[in-house]
Amino acid sequence: TMLGGGRVMRRRALCVFPLSTLSLLPSTLSLLPSAFASHPSATPLAFCTSPLPLLQTPFSLSHSKHAASRFVNIPRRMEEGGGGQEVSVTGPVYEGGGPKVTLYTKFECTLCDKVKDVLLELKDSHPHSLDAVDITDADKKVWWDRYKYDIPVLHINGAYWTKHKLTQEEAIAGIGEAVSGEFKERRGQPNAAAMEK
């Protein structure tokens, strides 16, 4: 940009990159200052004031999108009306005698995996079967409407049991009550649809 007196002002670009992508820019690391800041979402960001050549460094968009998908998981089937890229996790997890436990879950739910691990450890000592219901399946909309903010959610023999987490002690107590016929549906069953009205 030309200024008065023939002086030239060189514009510099403010670049913001997730730290996880810096490995994709090896030739430009020397251009980055040592100042870093944190995004309000707690995602680390690197700030630089380098000129445009930094932006011209080739990098893989597909890799960046893949990296982002590890942290942001949007259930596409329910949000886009079906036909998403995720796979359904509905179906039997394992068979066993005793009560039937149902896990309301979705693809890549890490909290659901933790609950599943707790139950799996008790499969032999406290027999039960475990089925998974993917709430993002097109034909499971009733469960999506109720449980979309609260998975994992567990039922025993069709009755609401618990949500969010499960300790081994809680699992043993719940399965034991179901075996003896003393299990009663717990209070606090989530219903997102009712809250949103």
Short mmCIF file of C-alpha atoms in Angstrom, two decimals:
data_model
loop_
_atom_site.label_atom_id
_atom_site.label_comp_id
_atom_site.label_asym_id
_atom_site.label_seq_id
_atom_site.Cartn_x
_atom_site.Cartn_y
_atom_site.Cartn_z
CA THR A 1 0.00 0.00 0.00
CA MET A 2 1.46 3.42 -1.05
CA LEU A 3 1.52 6.15 1.58
CA GLY A 4 2.37 9.82 1.30
CA GLY A 5 5.98 10.61 0.44
CA GLY A 6 6.43 7.38 -1.49
CA ARG A 7 6.60 5.25 1.61
CA VAL A 8 5.33 1.70 1.34
CA MET A 9 3.42 0.02 4.17
CA ARG A 10 3.71 -3.73 4.06
CA ARG A 11 0.56 -5.49 5.25
CA ARG A 12 1.03 -8.50 7.46
CA ALA A 13 -1.46 -11.25 8.04
CA LEU A 14 -2.58 -12.52 11.43
CA CYS A 15 -2.56 -16.31 11.24
CA VAL A 16 -4.30 -18.58 13.73
CA PHE A 17 -3.53 -22.29 13.69
CA PRO A 18 -4.51 -25.13 16.04
CA LEU A 19 -1.33 -26.47 17.61
CA SER A 20 -2.21 -29.93 16.32
CA THR A 21 -1.66 -28.70 12.74
CA LEU A 22 1.81 -27.27 13.30
CA SER A 23 3.33 -30.62 12.39
CA LEU A 24 1.91 -30.05 8.92
CA LEU A 25 3.97 -26.87 8.55
CA PRO A 26 7.56 -27.96 9.27
CA SER A 27 9.13 -25.43 6.92
CA THR A 28 7.45 -22.52 8.70
CA LEU A 29 8.06 -23.29 12.34
CA SER A 30 10.98 -20.87 12.42
CA LEU A 31 8.57 -18.07 11.49
CA LEU A 32 6.33 -18.60 14.48
CA PRO A 33 6.90 -16.50 17.59
CA SER A 34 6.92 -18.07 21.01
CA ALA A 35 3.69 -16.33 22.07
CA PHE A 36 0.75 -18.63 22.51
CA ALA A 37 -2.78 -18.07 23.75
CA SER A 38 -5.73 -20.25 24.73
CA HIS A 39 -9.06 -20.26 22.95
CA PRO A 40 -12.16 -19.86 25.19
CA SER A 41 -12.92 -23.51 24.44
CA ALA A 42 -9.53 -24.45 25.92
CA THR A 43 -8.23 -25.51 22.48
CA PRO A 44 -4.59 -24.40 22.25
CA LEU A 45 -3.96 -21.94 19.45
CA ALA A 46 -0.75 -20.51 18.01
CA PHE A 47 -0.71 -16.90 16.88
CA CYS A 48 1.74 -15.44 14.40
CA THR A 49 2.15 -12.23 12.43
CA SER A 50 4.04 -13.71 9.51
CA PRO A 51 3.32 -12.50 5.95
CA LEU A 52 1.46 -14.44 3.29
CA PRO A 53 4.22 -16.97 2.38
CA LEU A 54 3.21 -18.86 5.53
CA LEU A 55 -0.30 -19.27 4.16
CA GLN A 56 1.08 -20.65 0.92
CA THR A 57 2.72 -23.63 2.60
CA PRO A 58 0.95 -26.77 1.36
CA PHE A 59 -0.92 -28.84 3.87
CA SER A 60 -3.65 -31.48 3.79
CA LEU A 61 -7.16 -30.23 4.41
CA SER A 62 -8.39 -33.79 4.68
CA HIS A 63 -5.90 -34.41 7.47
CA SER A 64 -7.08 -31.29 9.31
CA LYS A 65 -10.72 -32.33 9.05
CA HIS A 66 -9.86 -35.81 10.27
CA ALA A 67 -8.02 -34.37 13.27
CA ALA A 68 -10.97 -32.17 14.12
CA SER A 69 -13.36 -35.11 13.93
CA ARG A 70 -11.56 -36.72 16.85
CA PHE A 71 -12.76 -33.95 19.12
CA VAL A 72 -16.13 -32.95 17.63
CA ASN A 73 -18.54 -35.77 16.98
CA ILE A 74 -21.89 -34.70 15.48
CA PRO A 75 -24.46 -37.48 14.99
CA ARG A 76 -25.17 -36.88 11.30
CA ARG A 77 -28.11 -39.22 10.83
CA MET A 78 -30.44 -37.34 13.14
CA GLU A 79 -29.16 -33.86 12.32
CA GLU A 80 -29.32 -34.30 8.54
CA GLY A 81 -32.31 -36.58 8.31
CA GLY A 82 -30.51 -39.85 7.62
CA GLY A 83 -27.79 -41.11 5.30
CA GLY A 84 -24.85 -39.96 7.43
CA GLN A 85 -21.34 -41.38 7.38
CA GLU A 86 -21.40 -42.88 10.83
CA VAL A 87 -22.23 -46.52 11.41
CA SER A 88 -25.02 -47.73 13.64
CA VAL A 89 -23.97 -49.40 16.88
CA THR A 90 -27.40 -50.90 17.55
CA GLY A 91 -27.38 -54.62 18.35
CA PRO A 92 -26.31 -57.22 20.92
CA VAL A 93 -23.03 -56.48 22.67
CA TYR A 94 -22.89 -59.87 24.39
CA GLU A 95 -25.33 -62.56 25.45
CA GLY A 96 -25.68 -64.03 28.91
CA GLY A 97 -28.19 -65.33 31.39
CA GLY A 98 -30.03 -63.15 33.84
CA PRO A 99 -31.33 -59.61 33.37
CA LYS A 100 -31.26 -57.78 30.06
CA VAL A 101 -29.32 -54.50 30.23
CA THR A 102 -29.89 -51.96 27.45
CA LEU A 103 -27.31 -49.27 26.74
CA TYR A 104 -28.54 -46.18 24.89
CA THR A 105 -25.52 -44.89 23.03
CA LYS A 106 -24.12 -43.68 19.70
CA PHE A 107 -21.03 -44.04 17.53
CA GLU A 108 -17.79 -43.06 19.29
CA CYS A 109 -19.30 -42.29 22.70
CA THR A 110 -16.36 -42.61 25.09
CA LEU A 111 -18.48 -42.41 28.25
CA CYS A 112 -20.62 -45.23 26.87
CA ASP A 113 -17.49 -47.32 26.35
CA LYS A 114 -16.54 -46.84 30.01
CA VAL A 115 -19.97 -48.04 31.14
CA LYS A 116 -19.69 -51.00 28.79
CA ASP A 117 -16.29 -51.94 30.25
CA VAL A 118 -17.71 -51.91 33.80
CA LEU A 119 -20.53 -54.25 32.78
CA LEU A 120 -18.23 -56.51 30.78
CA GLU A 121 -16.08 -57.13 33.85
CA LEU A 122 -19.19 -58.45 35.65
CA LYS A 123 -20.52 -60.56 32.79
CA ASP A 124 -19.42 -63.85 34.34
CA SER A 125 -19.67 -63.10 38.06
CA HIS A 126 -23.08 -61.40 37.73
CA PRO A 127 -24.64 -62.85 34.57
CA HIS A 128 -26.61 -60.52 32.33
CA SER A 129 -26.91 -59.69 28.65
CA LEU A 130 -26.11 -56.31 27.11
CA ASP A 131 -27.77 -54.74 24.08
CA ALA A 132 -26.92 -51.38 22.51
CA VAL A 133 -29.44 -48.95 21.04
CA ASP A 134 -27.99 -46.25 18.81
CA ILE A 135 -30.14 -43.18 19.45
CA THR A 136 -29.04 -41.60 16.14
CA ASP A 137 -30.64 -44.37 14.06
CA ALA A 138 -33.52 -43.06 11.96
CA ASP A 139 -35.96 -45.47 13.60
CA LYS A 140 -34.83 -44.55 17.14
CA LYS A 141 -36.00 -40.94 17.08
CA VAL A 142 -38.06 -41.40 20.25
CA TRP A 143 -34.85 -42.23 22.14
CA TRP A 144 -32.93 -39.42 20.46
CA ASP A 145 -35.59 -36.95 21.60
CA ARG A 146 -35.32 -38.19 25.18
CA TYR A 147 -31.66 -39.00 25.65
CA LYS A 148 -29.64 -36.86 23.19
CA TYR A 149 -27.99 -34.84 25.99
CA ASP A 150 -27.55 -37.63 28.51
CA ILE A 151 -26.00 -40.77 27.02
CA PRO A 152 -24.96 -43.20 28.23
CA VAL A 153 -28.37 -44.19 29.58
CA LEU A 154 -29.04 -47.68 30.96
CA HIS A 155 -32.21 -49.73 31.37
CA ILE A 156 -32.64 -53.09 33.09
CA ASN A 157 -35.40 -55.34 31.78
CA GLY A 158 -36.97 -52.31 30.11
CA ALA A 159 -36.97 -50.05 33.20
CA TYR A 160 -34.83 -46.92 33.51
CA TRP A 161 -31.73 -47.51 35.61
CA THR A 162 -29.10 -44.74 35.38
CA LYS A 163 -27.33 -42.23 33.14
CA HIS A 164 -23.89 -40.72 32.45
CA LYS A 165 -21.75 -43.20 34.43
CA LEU A 166 -21.78 -46.49 36.30
CA THR A 167 -19.51 -47.79 39.04
CA GLN A 168 -18.89 -51.47 39.64
CA GLU A 169 -20.72 -51.27 42.96
CA GLU A 170 -23.78 -49.68 41.31
CA ALA A 171 -23.74 -52.31 38.59
CA ILE A 172 -23.59 -55.20 41.07
CA ALA A 173 -26.44 -53.72 43.12
CA GLY A 174 -28.66 -53.07 40.10
CA ILE A 175 -28.13 -56.49 38.52
CA GLY A 176 -28.67 -58.15 41.91
CA GLU A 177 -31.99 -56.35 42.39
CA ALA A 178 -33.09 -57.37 38.90
CA VAL A 179 -32.18 -61.02 39.54
CA SER A 180 -34.20 -61.07 42.77
CA GLY A 181 -37.13 -59.25 41.16
CA GLU A 182 -36.74 -56.27 43.47
CA PHE A 183 -35.50 -53.75 40.91
CA LYS A 184 -37.65 -50.63 40.68
CA GLU A 185 -37.34 -47.96 38.03
CA ARG A 186 -35.14 -45.13 39.26
CA ARG A 187 -36.13 -41.51 39.41
CA GLY A 188 -34.54 -38.88 37.19
CA GLN A 189 -35.06 -40.43 33.79
CA PRO A 190 -33.99 -37.76 31.26
CA ASN A 191 -36.40 -36.38 28.69
CA ALA A 192 -34.86 -33.65 26.55
CA ALA A 193 -37.99 -33.25 24.43
CA ALA A 194 -40.10 -32.39 27.48
CA MET A 195 -37.52 -29.86 28.70
CA GLU A 196 -37.39 -28.13 25.33
CA LYS A 197 -41.14 -27.49 25.12
#
